Amino acid sequence: MESLLTWDLQMFLNINGRWINGFFDWLLPIVREPFIWAPLYLFLLVFVTYNFGWRGFLWIVFFLITFAICDQSSGFFKEFVGRLRPCRDPLISPYVRQLAIYCPMSGSFTSSHAANHFGVGMFCFVTLRPRIGKWAWLFFLWAAVIGYAQVYVGVHYPLDIVGGALLGLLAGSLSGGFFQRRIRLELEQTT
């Protein structure tokens, strides 16, 4: 366990302090903000409702349930584990390049950003892949960029992202699988 935490700290110091450049210093703090990613999700909600009618409405309900499960589960782990964020840890914080506007008071493990984005990403992948094909893989790329940004700006360790991602992938696959078995997005038949 100690070697895993040592690896985690070393990776954090590399991502946050060594593997840096001016473009990422500008881009990654912005990417993790809701005003950037919320329009994507809003577009998906409108797109699905417009194209799939009442099934689209149920898709939105499951999308929101997935998000809520991921967010609440991550909050539980943060409280239970009690790991300090790198930007709050008195031993680490002098070495942290904090690029986020603020450092949250909540715990570090698991990352709610990672859990939420990987959760809804997996839900979208499972439910939309039959309609959008290989483009569905972009949901995971999007979630990974946001997770990486959380480490880059100094508010999470890499293992926080991995834990959040696993939590989100599990929740998204369960909710997406249930949705696909019971409801499934199908085009409305017009007569």
PDB file of C-alpha atoms in Angstrom:
ATOM      1  CA  MET A   1       0.000   0.000   0.000  1.00  0.00           C
ATOM      2  CA  GLU A   2       2.845   2.368   0.814  1.00  0.00           C
ATOM      3  CA  SER A   3       4.445   1.880  -2.592  1.00  0.00           C
ATOM      4  CA  LEU A   4       1.083   2.627  -4.254  1.00  0.00           C
ATOM      5  CA  LEU A   5       0.787   5.893  -2.317  1.00  0.00           C
ATOM      6  CA  THR A   6       4.388   6.747  -3.185  1.00  0.00           C
ATOM      7  CA  TRP A   7       3.628   6.155  -6.874  1.00  0.00           C
ATOM      8  CA  ASP A   8       0.480   8.283  -6.506  1.00  0.00           C
ATOM      9  CA  LEU A   9       2.436  11.181  -5.001  1.00  0.00           C
ATOM     10  CA  GLN A  10       5.171  10.915  -7.631  1.00  0.00           C
ATOM     11  CA  MET A  11       2.624  10.908 -10.456  1.00  0.00           C
ATOM     12  CA  PHE A  12       0.876  13.881  -8.908  1.00  0.00           C
ATOM     13  CA  LEU A  13       4.135  15.845  -8.694  1.00  0.00           C
ATOM     14  CA  ASN A  14       4.919  14.976 -12.330  1.00  0.00           C
ATOM     15  CA  ILE A  15       1.483  15.938 -13.681  1.00  0.00           C
ATOM     16  CA  ASN A  16       1.127  19.043 -11.522  1.00  0.00           C
ATOM     17  CA  GLY A  17       4.707  20.260 -11.538  1.00  0.00           C
ATOM     18  CA  ARG A  18       6.836  18.741 -14.308  1.00  0.00           C
ATOM     19  CA  TRP A  19       4.654  17.819 -17.292  1.00  0.00           C
ATOM     20  CA  ILE A  20       3.345  21.341 -17.695  1.00  0.00           C
ATOM     21  CA  ASN A  21       3.098  23.989 -20.376  1.00  0.00           C
ATOM     22  CA  GLY A  22       1.495  27.371 -20.843  1.00  0.00           C
ATOM     23  CA  PHE A  23      -1.312  26.086 -23.053  1.00  0.00           C
ATOM     24  CA  PHE A  24      -2.411  23.474 -20.480  1.00  0.00           C
ATOM     25  CA  ASP A  25      -2.072  26.086 -17.729  1.00  0.00           C
ATOM     26  CA  TRP A  26      -4.699  28.083 -19.623  1.00  0.00           C
ATOM     27  CA  LEU A  27      -6.900  25.237 -20.933  1.00  0.00           C
ATOM     28  CA  LEU A  28      -7.186  22.662 -18.141  1.00  0.00           C
ATOM     29  CA  PRO A  29      -8.525  24.955 -15.405  1.00  0.00           C
ATOM     30  CA  ILE A  30     -11.273  25.986 -17.831  1.00  0.00           C
ATOM     31  CA  VAL A  31     -12.121  22.448 -19.059  1.00  0.00           C
ATOM     32  CA  ARG A  32     -13.109  21.293 -15.578  1.00  0.00           C
ATOM     33  CA  GLU A  33     -15.606  24.115 -15.054  1.00  0.00           C
ATOM     34  CA  PRO A  34     -19.358  23.486 -15.489  1.00  0.00           C
ATOM     35  CA  PHE A  35     -19.853  26.352 -17.959  1.00  0.00           C
ATOM     36  CA  ILE A  36     -17.719  24.354 -20.413  1.00  0.00           C
ATOM     37  CA  TRP A  37     -19.170  20.866 -20.015  1.00  0.00           C
ATOM     38  CA  ALA A  38     -22.783  21.688 -19.110  1.00  0.00           C
ATOM     39  CA  PRO A  39     -23.690  22.744 -22.698  1.00  0.00           C
ATOM     40  CA  LEU A  40     -22.562  19.332 -23.981  1.00  0.00           C
ATOM     41  CA  TYR A  41     -24.878  17.557 -21.561  1.00  0.00           C
ATOM     42  CA  LEU A  42     -27.697  20.007 -22.258  1.00  0.00           C
ATOM     43  CA  PHE A  43     -27.305  19.299 -25.978  1.00  0.00           C
ATOM     44  CA  LEU A  44     -27.523  15.552 -25.290  1.00  0.00           C
ATOM     45  CA  LEU A  45     -30.698  16.011 -23.243  1.00  0.00           C
ATOM     46  CA  VAL A  46     -32.355  18.059 -25.992  1.00  0.00           C
ATOM     47  CA  PHE A  47     -31.107  15.729 -28.745  1.00  0.00           C
ATOM     48  CA  VAL A  48     -32.405  12.595 -27.036  1.00  0.00           C
ATOM     49  CA  THR A  49     -35.771  14.114 -26.140  1.00  0.00           C
ATOM     50  CA  TYR A  50     -36.274  15.499 -29.650  1.00  0.00           C
ATOM     51  CA  ASN A  51     -35.356  12.235 -31.391  1.00  0.00           C
ATOM     52  CA  PHE A  52     -36.781   9.621 -29.042  1.00  0.00           C
ATOM     53  CA  GLY A  53     -39.895  11.163 -27.482  1.00  0.00           C
ATOM     54  CA  TRP A  54     -41.043   9.599 -24.220  1.00  0.00           C
ATOM     55  CA  ARG A  55     -38.101   7.185 -24.259  1.00  0.00           C
ATOM     56  CA  GLY A  56     -35.848  10.228 -24.421  1.00  0.00           C
ATOM     57  CA  PHE A  57     -37.561  11.636 -21.354  1.00  0.00           C
ATOM     58  CA  LEU A  58     -36.910   8.371 -19.481  1.00  0.00           C
ATOM     59  CA  TRP A  59     -33.315   8.501 -20.731  1.00  0.00           C
ATOM     60  CA  ILE A  60     -32.974  11.920 -19.075  1.00  0.00           C
ATOM     61  CA  VAL A  61     -34.357  10.523 -15.823  1.00  0.00           C
ATOM     62  CA  PHE A  62     -31.799   7.693 -15.886  1.00  0.00           C
ATOM     63  CA  PHE A  63     -29.022  10.133 -16.860  1.00  0.00           C
ATOM     64  CA  LEU A  64     -29.830  12.280 -13.816  1.00  0.00           C
ATOM     65  CA  ILE A  65     -30.141   9.241 -11.542  1.00  0.00           C
ATOM     66  CA  THR A  66     -26.720   8.051 -12.712  1.00  0.00           C
ATOM     67  CA  PHE A  67     -25.224  11.465 -11.990  1.00  0.00           C
ATOM     68  CA  ALA A  68     -26.828  11.563  -8.539  1.00  0.00           C
ATOM     69  CA  ILE A  69     -25.644   8.061  -7.631  1.00  0.00           C
ATOM     70  CA  CYS A  70     -22.095   8.878  -8.690  1.00  0.00           C
ATOM     71  CA  ASP A  71     -22.044  12.197  -6.864  1.00  0.00           C
ATOM     72  CA  GLN A  72     -23.520  10.848  -3.635  1.00  0.00           C
ATOM     73  CA  SER A  73     -21.327   7.733  -3.662  1.00  0.00           C
ATOM     74  CA  SER A  74     -18.213   9.814  -4.202  1.00  0.00           C
ATOM     75  CA  GLY A  75     -19.236  12.092  -1.336  1.00  0.00           C
ATOM     76  CA  PHE A  76     -19.638   9.046   0.904  1.00  0.00           C
ATOM     77  CA  PHE A  77     -16.125   7.822   0.058  1.00  0.00           C
ATOM     78  CA  LYS A  78     -14.664  11.284   0.658  1.00  0.00           C
ATOM     79  CA  GLU A  79     -16.189  11.332   4.121  1.00  0.00           C
ATOM     80  CA  PHE A  80     -15.283   7.717   4.883  1.00  0.00           C
ATOM     81  CA  VAL A  81     -11.666   7.805   3.637  1.00  0.00           C
ATOM     82  CA  GLY A  82     -10.876  11.348   4.799  1.00  0.00           C
ATOM     83  CA  ARG A  83      -7.889  11.887   2.512  1.00  0.00           C
ATOM     84  CA  LEU A  84      -6.690  15.474   2.312  1.00  0.00           C
ATOM     85  CA  ARG A  85      -6.516  17.112  -1.071  1.00  0.00           C
ATOM     86  CA  PRO A  86      -2.980  17.927  -2.226  1.00  0.00           C
ATOM     87  CA  CYS A  87      -3.791  21.640  -2.085  1.00  0.00           C
ATOM     88  CA  ARG A  88      -4.935  21.229   1.574  1.00  0.00           C
ATOM     89  CA  ASP A  89      -2.238  18.850   2.839  1.00  0.00           C
ATOM     90  CA  PRO A  90       0.303  20.914   4.848  1.00  0.00           C
ATOM     91  CA  LEU A  91       3.130  18.541   3.837  1.00  0.00           C
ATOM     92  CA  ILE A  92       2.368  18.653   0.113  1.00  0.00           C
ATOM     93  CA  SER A  93       0.720  22.042  -0.475  1.00  0.00           C
ATOM     94  CA  PRO A  94       4.000  24.024  -0.625  1.00  0.00           C
ATOM     95  CA  TYR A  95       4.875  21.971  -3.731  1.00  0.00           C
ATOM     96  CA  VAL A  96       1.457  22.212  -5.394  1.00  0.00           C
ATOM     97  CA  ARG A  97       0.817  24.494  -8.350  1.00  0.00           C
ATOM     98  CA  GLN A  98      -2.779  25.365  -7.587  1.00  0.00           C
ATOM     99  CA  LEU A  99      -4.383  26.511 -10.807  1.00  0.00           C
ATOM    100  CA  ALA A 100      -7.972  26.063  -9.637  1.00  0.00           C
ATOM    101  CA  ILE A 101      -9.799  29.146  -8.390  1.00  0.00           C
ATOM    102  CA  TYR A 102     -10.200  27.499  -4.989  1.00  0.00           C
ATOM    103  CA  CYS A 103      -9.288  24.322  -3.162  1.00  0.00           C
ATOM    104  CA  PRO A 104     -12.429  22.608  -1.842  1.00  0.00           C
ATOM    105  CA  MET A 105     -12.644  21.652   1.821  1.00  0.00           C
ATOM    106  CA  SER A 106     -14.088  18.218   0.997  1.00  0.00           C
ATOM    107  CA  GLY A 107     -11.940  15.102   0.957  1.00  0.00           C
ATOM    108  CA  SER A 108      -9.879  14.004  -1.988  1.00  0.00           C
ATOM    109  CA  PHE A 109     -10.765  10.319  -2.494  1.00  0.00           C
ATOM    110  CA  THR A 110     -12.730   9.778  -4.688  1.00  0.00           C
ATOM    111  CA  SER A 111     -12.922  12.563  -7.240  1.00  0.00           C
ATOM    112  CA  SER A 112     -16.540  13.560  -7.774  1.00  0.00           C
ATOM    113  CA  HIS A 113     -15.641  15.095 -11.143  1.00  0.00           C
ATOM    114  CA  ALA A 114     -14.213  11.748 -12.261  1.00  0.00           C
ATOM    115  CA  ALA A 115     -17.092   9.726 -10.818  1.00  0.00           C
ATOM    116  CA  ASN A 116     -19.737  11.973 -12.368  1.00  0.00           C
ATOM    117  CA  HIS A 117     -18.185  12.278 -15.818  1.00  0.00           C
ATOM    118  CA  PHE A 118     -17.164   8.638 -16.121  1.00  0.00           C
ATOM    119  CA  GLY A 119     -20.591   7.622 -14.786  1.00  0.00           C
ATOM    120  CA  VAL A 120     -22.614   9.622 -17.276  1.00  0.00           C
ATOM    121  CA  GLY A 121     -20.016   8.842 -19.938  1.00  0.00           C
ATOM    122  CA  MET A 122     -20.528   5.120 -19.418  1.00  0.00           C
ATOM    123  CA  PHE A 123     -24.305   5.557 -19.316  1.00  0.00           C
ATOM    124  CA  CYS A 124     -24.176   7.501 -22.610  1.00  0.00           C
ATOM    125  CA  PHE A 125     -21.787   4.965 -24.123  1.00  0.00           C
ATOM    126  CA  VAL A 126     -24.046   2.017 -23.287  1.00  0.00           C
ATOM    127  CA  THR A 127     -27.286   3.702 -24.333  1.00  0.00           C
ATOM    128  CA  LEU A 128     -26.181   5.798 -27.309  1.00  0.00           C
ATOM    129  CA  ARG A 129     -23.578   3.534 -28.919  1.00  0.00           C
ATOM    130  CA  PRO A 130     -26.193   1.661 -30.976  1.00  0.00           C
ATOM    131  CA  ARG A 131     -27.134   5.043 -32.496  1.00  0.00           C
ATOM    132  CA  ILE A 132     -23.806   6.895 -32.765  1.00  0.00           C
ATOM    133  CA  GLY A 133     -21.380   3.993 -33.188  1.00  0.00           C
ATOM    134  CA  LYS A 134     -17.681   4.538 -32.637  1.00  0.00           C
ATOM    135  CA  TRP A 135     -18.262   8.181 -31.672  1.00  0.00           C
ATOM    136  CA  ALA A 136     -19.515   6.918 -28.305  1.00  0.00           C
ATOM    137  CA  TRP A 137     -15.886   6.343 -27.252  1.00  0.00           C
ATOM    138  CA  LEU A 138     -15.467  10.120 -27.091  1.00  0.00           C
ATOM    139  CA  PHE A 139     -17.422  10.121 -23.817  1.00  0.00           C
ATOM    140  CA  PHE A 140     -14.493   8.332 -22.165  1.00  0.00           C
ATOM    141  CA  LEU A 141     -11.951  10.686 -23.702  1.00  0.00           C
ATOM    142  CA  TRP A 142     -13.951  13.647 -22.380  1.00  0.00           C
ATOM    143  CA  ALA A 143     -14.118  12.137 -18.876  1.00  0.00           C
ATOM    144  CA  ALA A 144     -10.388  11.340 -18.932  1.00  0.00           C
ATOM    145  CA  VAL A 145      -9.484  14.910 -19.909  1.00  0.00           C
ATOM    146  CA  ILE A 146     -11.550  16.270 -17.033  1.00  0.00           C
ATOM    147  CA  GLY A 147      -9.968  13.758 -14.643  1.00  0.00           C
ATOM    148  CA  TYR A 148      -6.469  14.670 -15.805  1.00  0.00           C
ATOM    149  CA  ALA A 149      -7.326  18.349 -15.379  1.00  0.00           C
ATOM    150  CA  GLN A 150      -8.242  17.732 -11.738  1.00  0.00           C
ATOM    151  CA  VAL A 151      -4.711  16.483 -11.060  1.00  0.00           C
ATOM    152  CA  TYR A 152      -3.080  19.124 -13.247  1.00  0.00           C
ATOM    153  CA  VAL A 153      -4.725  22.006 -11.350  1.00  0.00           C
ATOM    154  CA  GLY A 154      -3.720  20.545  -7.975  1.00  0.00           C
ATOM    155  CA  VAL A 155      -7.012  19.480  -6.390  1.00  0.00           C
ATOM    156  CA  HIS A 156      -6.708  15.661  -6.696  1.00  0.00           C
ATOM    157  CA  TYR A 157      -4.171  12.862  -6.734  1.00  0.00           C
ATOM    158  CA  PRO A 158      -4.180  10.378  -9.643  1.00  0.00           C
ATOM    159  CA  LEU A 159      -5.601   7.589  -7.446  1.00  0.00           C
ATOM    160  CA  ASP A 160      -8.530   9.872  -6.573  1.00  0.00           C
ATOM    161  CA  ILE A 161      -9.285  10.032 -10.297  1.00  0.00           C
ATOM    162  CA  VAL A 162      -8.891   6.271 -10.753  1.00  0.00           C
ATOM    163  CA  GLY A 163     -11.194   5.610  -7.787  1.00  0.00           C
ATOM    164  CA  GLY A 164     -13.783   8.074  -9.071  1.00  0.00           C
ATOM    165  CA  ALA A 165     -13.546   6.652 -12.583  1.00  0.00           C
ATOM    166  CA  LEU A 166     -14.103   3.087 -11.356  1.00  0.00           C
ATOM    167  CA  LEU A 167     -17.048   4.202  -9.245  1.00  0.00           C
ATOM    168  CA  GLY A 168     -18.550   6.060 -12.200  1.00  0.00           C
ATOM    169  CA  LEU A 169     -17.949   3.231 -14.655  1.00  0.00           C
ATOM    170  CA  LEU A 170     -19.703   0.805 -12.329  1.00  0.00           C
ATOM    171  CA  ALA A 171     -22.708   3.080 -11.753  1.00  0.00           C
ATOM    172  CA  GLY A 172     -22.966   4.013 -15.438  1.00  0.00           C
ATOM    173  CA  SER A 173     -22.756   0.430 -16.636  1.00  0.00           C
ATOM    174  CA  LEU A 174     -25.435  -0.690 -14.164  1.00  0.00           C
ATOM    175  CA  SER A 175     -27.855   2.126 -14.974  1.00  0.00           C
ATOM    176  CA  GLY A 176     -27.108   1.986 -18.708  1.00  0.00           C
ATOM    177  CA  GLY A 177     -27.479  -1.793 -18.773  1.00  0.00           C
ATOM    178  CA  PHE A 178     -30.803  -1.595 -16.939  1.00  0.00           C
ATOM    179  CA  PHE A 179     -32.015   1.112 -19.308  1.00  0.00           C
ATOM    180  CA  GLN A 180     -31.008  -0.931 -22.360  1.00  0.00           C
ATOM    181  CA  ARG A 181     -32.725  -4.080 -21.075  1.00  0.00           C
ATOM    182  CA  ARG A 182     -35.968  -2.398 -20.000  1.00  0.00           C
ATOM    183  CA  ILE A 183     -36.467   0.686 -22.168  1.00  0.00           C
ATOM    184  CA  ARG A 184     -33.876   1.278 -24.925  1.00  0.00           C
ATOM    185  CA  LEU A 185     -33.824   4.280 -27.223  1.00  0.00           C
ATOM    186  CA  GLU A 186     -35.850   3.584 -30.319  1.00  0.00           C
ATOM    187  CA  LEU A 187     -37.090   6.052 -32.885  1.00  0.00           C
ATOM    188  CA  GLU A 188     -40.737   6.967 -32.478  1.00  0.00           C
ATOM    189  CA  GLN A 189     -42.973   5.430 -35.120  1.00  0.00           C
ATOM    190  CA  THR A 190     -45.019   8.014 -37.008  1.00  0.00           C
ATOM    191  CA  THR A 191     -48.261   6.930 -38.635  1.00  0.00           C
TER     192      THR A 191
END
